[in-house]
């Protein structure tokens, strides 16, 4: 089974975590099942950016993002070339290393 390494995130998983995933699960669902409460404001329907993650390793093993996901990602806080919406990215055979950005658009806008 592929593993997902979640890098430490101040609030959501301060120590980081290594978890097992099943092929076909979304990164978001794997995180939630392991108590890492990544925001998912639109309930996983590719209509927000709060579930944005950066795939530090294993990015190429994922199915490429579609146009709708890319459009949403353009609005994400801290966008990087290896950014994905974790509710849309399905785990394949390879291990992944995932960084949860420090802010989401919701949080970032609250602080200004
Ligand atoms: S939860 Fe809104 S796009 Fe993933």
Short mmCIF file of N, CA, C and O and ligand atoms in Angstrom, two decimals:
data_model
loop_
_atom_site.label_atom_id
_atom_site.label_comp_id
_atom_site.label_asym_id
_atom_site.label_seq_id
_atom_site.Cartn_x
_atom_site.Cartn_y
_atom_site.Cartn_z
N UNK A 1 0.84 -1.20 0.00
CA UNK A 1 0.00 0.00 0.00
C UNK A 1 0.88 1.25 0.00
O UNK A 1 1.89 1.29 0.70
N UNK A 2 0.49 2.23 -0.80
CA UNK A 2 1.28 3.46 -0.78
C UNK A 2 1.19 4.18 0.56
O UNK A 2 0.19 4.06 1.27
N UNK A 3 2.23 4.90 0.86
CA UNK A 3 2.24 5.70 2.10
C UNK A 3 2.17 7.18 1.75
O UNK A 3 2.66 7.59 0.71
N UNK A 4 1.58 7.93 2.63
CA UNK A 4 1.61 9.38 2.47
C UNK A 4 2.30 9.98 3.69
O UNK A 4 1.92 9.70 4.82
N UNK A 5 3.33 10.74 3.41
CA UNK A 5 4.00 11.49 4.47
C UNK A 5 3.37 12.88 4.48
O UNK A 5 3.45 13.60 3.47
N UNK A 6 2.72 13.24 5.57
CA UNK A 6 2.24 14.61 5.72
C UNK A 6 3.30 15.37 6.50
O UNK A 6 3.66 14.98 7.62
N UNK A 7 3.83 16.41 5.90
CA UNK A 7 4.85 17.19 6.57
C UNK A 7 4.22 17.98 7.72
O UNK A 7 3.01 18.25 7.70
N UNK A 8 5.00 18.32 8.72
CA UNK A 8 4.43 19.02 9.87
C UNK A 8 3.71 20.31 9.47
O UNK A 8 4.19 21.06 8.63
N UNK A 9 2.56 20.50 10.05
CA UNK A 9 1.78 21.74 9.88
C UNK A 9 1.43 22.21 11.28
O UNK A 9 0.91 21.42 12.10
N UNK A 10 1.72 23.44 11.54
CA UNK A 10 1.60 24.02 12.88
C UNK A 10 0.32 23.58 13.62
O UNK A 10 0.36 23.15 14.76
N UNK A 11 -0.82 23.69 12.93
CA UNK A 11 -2.07 23.39 13.62
C UNK A 11 -2.60 21.99 13.34
O UNK A 11 -3.09 21.31 14.23
N UNK A 12 -2.50 21.55 12.11
CA UNK A 12 -3.21 20.33 11.71
C UNK A 12 -2.47 19.05 12.10
O UNK A 12 -3.10 18.05 12.42
N UNK A 13 -1.14 19.07 12.01
CA UNK A 13 -0.37 17.90 12.46
C UNK A 13 1.05 18.38 12.79
O UNK A 13 1.96 18.25 11.98
N UNK A 14 1.22 18.93 13.97
CA UNK A 14 2.48 19.58 14.35
C UNK A 14 3.70 18.68 14.24
O UNK A 14 4.80 19.16 14.00
N UNK A 15 3.52 17.38 14.41
CA UNK A 15 4.68 16.48 14.34
C UNK A 15 4.85 15.89 12.94
O UNK A 15 5.79 15.13 12.71
N UNK A 16 3.93 16.16 12.04
CA UNK A 16 3.92 15.44 10.78
C UNK A 16 3.38 14.04 11.01
O UNK A 16 3.19 13.62 12.16
N UNK A 17 3.12 13.32 9.95
CA UNK A 17 2.54 11.98 10.11
C UNK A 17 2.80 11.14 8.86
O UNK A 17 2.84 11.67 7.76
N UNK A 18 2.99 9.84 9.07
CA UNK A 18 3.12 8.93 7.94
C UNK A 18 1.95 7.96 8.02
O UNK A 18 1.74 7.32 9.05
N UNK A 19 1.17 7.88 6.97
CA UNK A 19 -0.03 7.05 7.01
C UNK A 19 -0.09 6.16 5.78
O UNK A 19 0.54 6.44 4.76
N UNK A 20 -0.89 5.11 5.88
CA UNK A 20 -1.07 4.24 4.73
C UNK A 20 -2.31 4.68 3.97
O UNK A 20 -3.29 5.13 4.57
N UNK A 21 -2.26 4.54 2.67
CA UNK A 21 -3.39 4.94 1.85
C UNK A 21 -3.76 3.79 0.92
O UNK A 21 -2.95 2.90 0.67
N UNK A 22 -4.98 3.82 0.44
CA UNK A 22 -5.36 2.84 -0.58
C UNK A 22 -5.37 3.53 -1.93
O UNK A 22 -5.79 4.68 -2.04
N UNK A 23 -4.94 2.81 -2.93
CA UNK A 23 -4.98 3.35 -4.28
C UNK A 23 -6.41 3.81 -4.58
O UNK A 23 -7.36 3.09 -4.28
N UNK A 24 -6.54 4.98 -5.16
CA UNK A 24 -7.87 5.47 -5.54
C UNK A 24 -8.49 6.42 -4.52
O UNK A 24 -9.40 7.17 -4.85
N UNK A 25 -8.01 6.38 -3.28
CA UNK A 25 -8.52 7.34 -2.29
C UNK A 25 -7.99 8.73 -2.61
O UNK A 25 -6.89 8.87 -3.13
N UNK A 26 -8.75 9.75 -2.23
CA UNK A 26 -8.20 11.09 -2.40
C UNK A 26 -7.27 11.40 -1.23
O UNK A 26 -7.43 10.86 -0.13
N UNK A 27 -6.33 12.29 -1.49
CA UNK A 27 -5.41 12.68 -0.42
C UNK A 27 -6.19 13.28 0.74
O UNK A 27 -5.89 13.03 1.91
N UNK A 28 -7.23 14.05 0.42
CA UNK A 28 -8.04 14.65 1.48
C UNK A 28 -8.68 13.57 2.35
O UNK A 28 -8.63 13.65 3.59
N UNK A 29 -9.27 12.57 1.73
CA UNK A 29 -9.93 11.53 2.52
C UNK A 29 -8.94 10.76 3.40
O UNK A 29 -9.25 10.39 4.52
N UNK A 30 -7.75 10.53 2.87
CA UNK A 30 -6.73 9.86 3.68
C UNK A 30 -6.37 10.72 4.89
O UNK A 30 -6.29 10.24 6.02
N UNK A 31 -6.21 12.01 4.65
CA UNK A 31 -5.88 12.91 5.76
C UNK A 31 -6.99 12.91 6.80
O UNK A 31 -6.74 12.71 8.00
N UNK A 32 -8.22 13.08 6.37
CA UNK A 32 -9.34 13.16 7.30
C UNK A 32 -9.48 11.87 8.10
O UNK A 32 -9.73 11.89 9.30
N UNK A 33 -9.27 10.73 7.43
CA UNK A 33 -9.40 9.44 8.11
C UNK A 33 -8.34 9.28 9.20
O UNK A 33 -8.49 8.46 10.11
N UNK A 34 -7.28 10.06 9.10
CA UNK A 34 -6.20 9.95 10.09
C UNK A 34 -6.17 11.15 11.03
O UNK A 34 -5.16 11.41 11.69
N UNK A 35 -7.25 11.89 11.07
CA UNK A 35 -7.36 12.98 12.04
C UNK A 35 -6.68 14.26 11.64
O UNK A 35 -6.51 15.15 12.46
N UNK A 36 -6.26 14.35 10.38
CA UNK A 36 -5.66 15.61 9.91
C UNK A 36 -6.77 16.39 9.22
O UNK A 36 -7.19 16.06 8.11
N UNK A 37 -7.25 17.39 9.91
CA UNK A 37 -8.47 18.05 9.43
C UNK A 37 -8.20 19.18 8.45
O UNK A 37 -8.42 20.35 8.75
N UNK A 38 -7.76 18.78 7.27
CA UNK A 38 -7.60 19.76 6.20
C UNK A 38 -8.98 20.35 5.91
O UNK A 38 -9.97 19.63 5.85
N UNK A 39 -9.01 21.66 5.74
CA UNK A 39 -10.31 22.29 5.44
C UNK A 39 -10.87 21.77 4.12
O UNK A 39 -10.12 21.43 3.20
N UNK A 40 -12.16 21.73 4.04
CA UNK A 40 -12.80 21.31 2.77
C UNK A 40 -14.15 22.02 2.66
O UNK A 40 -15.20 21.41 2.71
N UNK A 41 -14.04 23.33 2.50
CA UNK A 41 -15.21 24.21 2.61
C UNK A 41 -16.32 23.88 1.61
O UNK A 41 -17.48 24.08 1.90
N UNK A 42 -15.96 23.38 0.45
CA UNK A 42 -17.02 23.10 -0.54
C UNK A 42 -17.44 21.64 -0.50
O UNK A 42 -18.12 21.16 -1.41
N UNK A 43 -17.03 20.93 0.54
CA UNK A 43 -17.39 19.50 0.68
C UNK A 43 -16.89 18.68 -0.51
O UNK A 43 -17.60 17.86 -1.08
N UNK A 44 -15.67 18.95 -0.91
CA UNK A 44 -14.96 18.11 -1.89
C UNK A 44 -15.52 18.21 -3.31
O UNK A 44 -15.44 17.25 -4.06
N UNK A 45 -16.12 19.33 -3.64
CA UNK A 45 -16.71 19.39 -4.99
C UNK A 45 -15.93 20.30 -5.94
O UNK A 45 -16.48 20.79 -6.91
N UNK A 46 -14.67 20.52 -5.66
CA UNK A 46 -13.80 21.28 -6.56
C UNK A 46 -14.33 22.70 -6.77
O UNK A 46 -14.32 23.21 -7.88
N UNK A 47 -14.82 23.31 -5.71
CA UNK A 47 -15.38 24.66 -5.84
C UNK A 47 -14.79 25.63 -4.82
O UNK A 47 -15.35 26.68 -4.56
N UNK A 48 -13.67 25.24 -4.20
CA UNK A 48 -12.99 26.18 -3.29
C UNK A 48 -11.50 25.87 -3.39
O UNK A 48 -11.09 25.08 -4.23
N UNK A 49 -10.70 26.48 -2.54
CA UNK A 49 -9.28 26.14 -2.56
C UNK A 49 -8.79 25.75 -1.17
O UNK A 49 -7.59 25.64 -0.95
N UNK A 50 -9.71 25.55 -0.25
CA UNK A 50 -9.28 25.33 1.13
C UNK A 50 -8.59 23.98 1.33
O UNK A 50 -7.93 23.78 2.33
N UNK A 51 -8.74 23.05 0.39
CA UNK A 51 -8.09 21.74 0.55
C UNK A 51 -6.76 21.68 -0.20
O UNK A 51 -6.21 20.60 -0.41
N UNK A 52 -6.25 22.84 -0.62
CA UNK A 52 -5.00 22.93 -1.37
C UNK A 52 -3.82 22.29 -0.62
O UNK A 52 -3.62 22.57 0.56
N UNK A 53 -3.08 21.43 -1.31
CA UNK A 53 -1.85 20.84 -0.77
C UNK A 53 -0.76 20.91 -1.83
O UNK A 53 -1.06 21.01 -3.02
N UNK A 54 0.47 20.81 -1.39
CA UNK A 54 1.59 20.78 -2.32
C UNK A 54 2.22 19.39 -2.23
O UNK A 54 2.53 18.91 -1.13
N UNK A 55 2.38 18.77 -3.39
CA UNK A 55 2.89 17.39 -3.42
C UNK A 55 4.40 17.44 -3.61
O UNK A 55 4.89 17.63 -4.72
N UNK A 56 5.13 17.32 -2.51
CA UNK A 56 6.59 17.48 -2.56
C UNK A 56 7.28 16.27 -3.18
O UNK A 56 8.36 16.40 -3.74
N UNK A 57 6.70 15.09 -3.03
CA UNK A 57 7.25 13.91 -3.71
C UNK A 57 6.10 13.08 -4.24
O UNK A 57 5.07 12.95 -3.58
N UNK A 58 6.29 12.53 -5.44
CA UNK A 58 5.27 11.65 -6.02
C UNK A 58 4.25 12.36 -6.88
O UNK A 58 3.29 11.74 -7.34
N UNK A 59 4.46 13.64 -7.13
CA UNK A 59 3.49 14.43 -7.90
C UNK A 59 3.16 13.77 -9.23
O UNK A 59 1.99 13.70 -9.63
N UNK A 60 4.19 13.26 -9.90
CA UNK A 60 3.98 12.71 -11.25
C UNK A 60 3.20 11.40 -11.25
O UNK A 60 2.75 10.95 -12.30
N UNK A 61 3.04 10.79 -10.09
CA UNK A 61 2.27 9.54 -10.05
C UNK A 61 0.77 9.82 -10.06
O UNK A 61 -0.03 8.92 -10.28
N UNK A 62 0.38 11.06 -9.80
CA UNK A 62 -1.04 11.39 -9.73
C UNK A 62 -1.60 11.64 -11.12
O UNK A 62 -0.89 12.12 -12.00
N UNK A 63 -2.87 11.32 -11.29
CA UNK A 63 -3.56 11.73 -12.51
C UNK A 63 -3.46 13.24 -12.62
O UNK A 63 -3.67 13.95 -11.64
N UNK A 64 -3.19 13.75 -13.83
CA UNK A 64 -3.08 15.21 -13.92
C UNK A 64 -4.39 15.90 -13.54
O UNK A 64 -5.47 15.32 -13.68
N UNK A 65 -4.27 17.12 -13.08
CA UNK A 65 -5.47 17.88 -12.71
C UNK A 65 -6.25 18.26 -13.97
O UNK A 65 -5.67 18.42 -15.04
N UNK A 66 -7.55 18.40 -13.83
CA UNK A 66 -8.34 18.83 -14.99
C UNK A 66 -8.47 20.35 -14.98
O UNK A 66 -7.96 21.04 -14.09
N UNK A 67 -9.16 20.85 -15.98
CA UNK A 67 -9.24 22.30 -16.17
C UNK A 67 -9.90 23.00 -14.98
O UNK A 67 -9.47 24.05 -14.55
N UNK A 68 -10.97 22.39 -14.49
CA UNK A 68 -11.70 23.00 -13.38
C UNK A 68 -10.79 23.12 -12.15
O UNK A 68 -10.73 24.16 -11.49
N UNK A 69 -10.05 22.04 -11.88
CA UNK A 69 -9.14 22.09 -10.73
C UNK A 69 -8.07 23.17 -10.94
O UNK A 69 -7.77 23.93 -10.02
N UNK A 70 -7.55 23.23 -12.16
CA UNK A 70 -6.52 24.24 -12.44
C UNK A 70 -7.07 25.66 -12.24
O UNK A 70 -6.39 26.53 -11.70
N UNK A 71 -8.29 25.87 -12.67
CA UNK A 71 -8.90 27.20 -12.50
C UNK A 71 -9.02 27.56 -11.03
O UNK A 71 -8.74 28.68 -10.62
N UNK A 72 -9.44 26.58 -10.22
CA UNK A 72 -9.57 26.85 -8.79
C UNK A 72 -8.19 27.08 -8.17
O UNK A 72 -7.99 28.00 -7.38
N UNK A 73 -7.24 26.24 -8.57
CA UNK A 73 -5.90 26.35 -7.98
C UNK A 73 -5.28 27.73 -8.23
O UNK A 73 -4.54 28.23 -7.38
N UNK A 74 -5.61 28.31 -9.37
CA UNK A 74 -5.09 29.65 -9.66
C UNK A 74 -5.42 30.64 -8.57
O UNK A 74 -4.75 31.65 -8.41
N UNK A 75 -6.46 30.36 -7.81
CA UNK A 75 -6.88 31.29 -6.76
C UNK A 75 -6.32 30.90 -5.39
O UNK A 75 -6.61 31.56 -4.39
N UNK A 76 -5.58 29.82 -5.32
CA UNK A 76 -5.14 29.32 -4.02
C UNK A 76 -4.02 30.18 -3.44
O UNK A 76 -3.20 30.72 -4.17
N UNK A 77 -3.99 30.23 -2.12
CA UNK A 77 -2.90 30.92 -1.43
C UNK A 77 -1.63 30.07 -1.56
O UNK A 77 -1.67 28.86 -1.33
N UNK A 78 -0.52 30.69 -1.97
CA UNK A 78 0.76 29.98 -1.99
C UNK A 78 0.87 28.94 -3.09
O UNK A 78 1.50 27.90 -2.90
N UNK A 79 0.27 29.21 -4.23
CA UNK A 79 0.29 28.25 -5.35
C UNK A 79 1.72 27.91 -5.78
O UNK A 79 2.57 28.78 -5.87
N UNK A 80 1.97 26.62 -6.02
CA UNK A 80 3.27 26.18 -6.51
C UNK A 80 3.05 25.23 -7.69
O UNK A 80 1.94 24.73 -7.87
N UNK A 81 4.10 24.95 -8.47
CA UNK A 81 3.90 24.06 -9.63
C UNK A 81 3.36 22.68 -9.22
O UNK A 81 2.68 22.03 -10.00
N UNK A 82 3.64 22.25 -8.00
CA UNK A 82 3.18 20.93 -7.59
C UNK A 82 1.98 21.01 -6.64
O UNK A 82 1.75 20.13 -5.83
N UNK A 83 1.21 22.06 -6.80
CA UNK A 83 -0.01 22.21 -6.00
C UNK A 83 -1.13 21.34 -6.57
O UNK A 83 -1.24 21.16 -7.78
N UNK A 84 -1.95 20.83 -5.68
CA UNK A 84 -3.19 20.12 -6.09
C UNK A 84 -4.28 20.44 -5.08
O UNK A 84 -4.00 20.81 -3.94
N UNK A 85 -5.51 20.25 -5.52
CA UNK A 85 -6.61 20.25 -4.57
C UNK A 85 -6.70 18.83 -4.02
O UNK A 85 -6.91 17.88 -4.79
N UNK A 86 -6.54 18.69 -2.73
CA UNK A 86 -6.40 17.32 -2.19
C UNK A 86 -7.69 16.51 -2.32
O UNK A 86 -7.65 15.29 -2.28
N UNK A 87 -8.83 17.17 -2.52
CA UNK A 87 -10.07 16.39 -2.70
C UNK A 87 -10.20 15.86 -4.12
O UNK A 87 -11.09 15.06 -4.40
N UNK A 88 -9.34 16.33 -5.00
CA UNK A 88 -9.42 15.90 -6.40
C UNK A 88 -8.26 14.99 -6.80
O UNK A 88 -8.25 14.44 -7.89
N UNK A 89 -7.27 14.87 -5.94
CA UNK A 89 -6.07 14.12 -6.29
C UNK A 89 -6.14 12.71 -5.69
O UNK A 89 -6.19 12.55 -4.46
N UNK A 90 -6.19 11.72 -6.56
CA UNK A 90 -6.33 10.33 -6.11
C UNK A 90 -4.96 9.66 -5.99
O UNK A 90 -4.15 9.74 -6.92
N UNK A 91 -4.74 8.99 -4.90
CA UNK A 91 -3.49 8.27 -4.67
C UNK A 91 -3.36 7.15 -5.70
O UNK A 91 -4.33 6.47 -6.02
N UNK A 92 -2.16 6.99 -6.24
CA UNK A 92 -1.91 5.86 -7.14
C UNK A 92 -1.01 4.86 -6.40
O UNK A 92 -1.20 4.66 -5.21
N UNK A 93 -0.05 4.24 -7.12
CA UNK A 93 0.77 3.21 -6.47
C UNK A 93 1.92 3.76 -5.66
O UNK A 93 2.52 3.07 -4.86
N UNK A 94 2.27 5.00 -5.93
CA UNK A 94 3.51 5.52 -5.34
C UNK A 94 3.29 6.26 -4.03
O UNK A 94 2.24 6.85 -3.81
N UNK A 95 4.33 6.26 -3.22
CA UNK A 95 4.29 7.04 -1.98
C UNK A 95 4.29 8.53 -2.31
O UNK A 95 4.83 8.94 -3.33
N UNK A 96 3.70 9.29 -1.42
CA UNK A 96 3.62 10.74 -1.63
C UNK A 96 4.15 11.47 -0.41
O UNK A 96 4.04 10.95 0.71
N UNK A 97 4.68 12.63 -0.63
CA UNK A 97 4.99 13.53 0.48
C UNK A 97 4.18 14.80 0.25
O UNK A 97 4.25 15.41 -0.83
N UNK A 98 3.39 15.16 1.25
CA UNK A 98 2.40 16.22 1.08
C UNK A 98 2.64 17.33 2.09
O UNK A 98 2.78 17.07 3.29
N UNK A 99 2.69 18.53 1.60
CA UNK A 99 2.79 19.70 2.48
C UNK A 99 1.44 20.41 2.49
O UNK A 99 0.85 20.66 1.44
N UNK A 100 0.96 20.71 3.67
CA UNK A 100 -0.29 21.46 3.80
C UNK A 100 0.11 22.93 3.96
O UNK A 100 0.86 23.26 4.89
N UNK A 101 -0.33 23.79 3.06
CA UNK A 101 0.11 25.19 3.15
C UNK A 101 -0.30 25.81 4.48
O UNK A 101 -1.28 25.40 5.10
N UNK A 102 0.46 26.80 4.88
CA UNK A 102 0.22 27.43 6.17
C UNK A 102 -1.16 28.10 6.22
O UNK A 102 -1.83 28.08 7.23
N UNK A 103 -1.55 28.69 5.12
CA UNK A 103 -2.83 29.39 5.09
C UNK A 103 -3.71 28.83 4.00
O UNK A 103 -3.23 28.27 3.02
N UNK A 104 -5.01 29.02 4.17
CA UNK A 104 -5.92 28.86 3.05
C UNK A 104 -6.46 30.25 2.75
O UNK A 104 -6.25 31.18 3.53
N UNK A 105 -7.16 30.37 1.65
CA UNK A 105 -7.71 31.69 1.30
C UNK A 105 -8.63 32.16 2.43
O UNK A 105 -8.60 33.31 2.83
N UNK A 106 -9.42 31.27 2.99
CA UNK A 106 -10.32 31.67 4.08
C UNK A 106 -9.55 32.29 5.23
O UNK A 106 -9.84 33.39 5.67
N UNK A 107 -8.51 31.55 5.69
CA UNK A 107 -7.75 32.04 6.84
C UNK A 107 -6.97 33.30 6.47
O UNK A 107 -6.91 34.26 7.22
N UNK A 108 -6.38 33.27 5.29
CA UNK A 108 -5.54 34.41 4.89
C UNK A 108 -6.39 35.67 4.84
O UNK A 108 -5.97 36.72 5.29
N UNK A 109 -7.60 35.56 4.34
CA UNK A 109 -8.40 36.78 4.21
C UNK A 109 -8.88 37.25 5.59
O UNK A 109 -9.08 38.42 5.82
N UNK A 110 -9.04 36.32 6.52
CA UNK A 110 -9.44 36.73 7.86
C UNK A 110 -8.36 37.56 8.55
O UNK A 110 -8.63 38.32 9.47
N UNK A 111 -7.14 37.38 8.13
CA UNK A 111 -6.05 38.05 8.85
C UNK A 111 -5.69 39.40 8.27
O UNK A 111 -4.73 40.02 8.71
N UNK A 112 -6.41 39.85 7.28
CA UNK A 112 -6.09 41.17 6.70
C UNK A 112 -7.16 42.18 7.05
O UNK A 112 -8.26 41.82 7.41
S1 LIG B 1 -12.78 20.83 -0.67
FE1 LIG B 1 -13.25 22.48 -1.99
S2 LIG B 1 -12.01 22.07 -3.68
FE2 LIG B 1 -11.49 20.48 -2.34
#
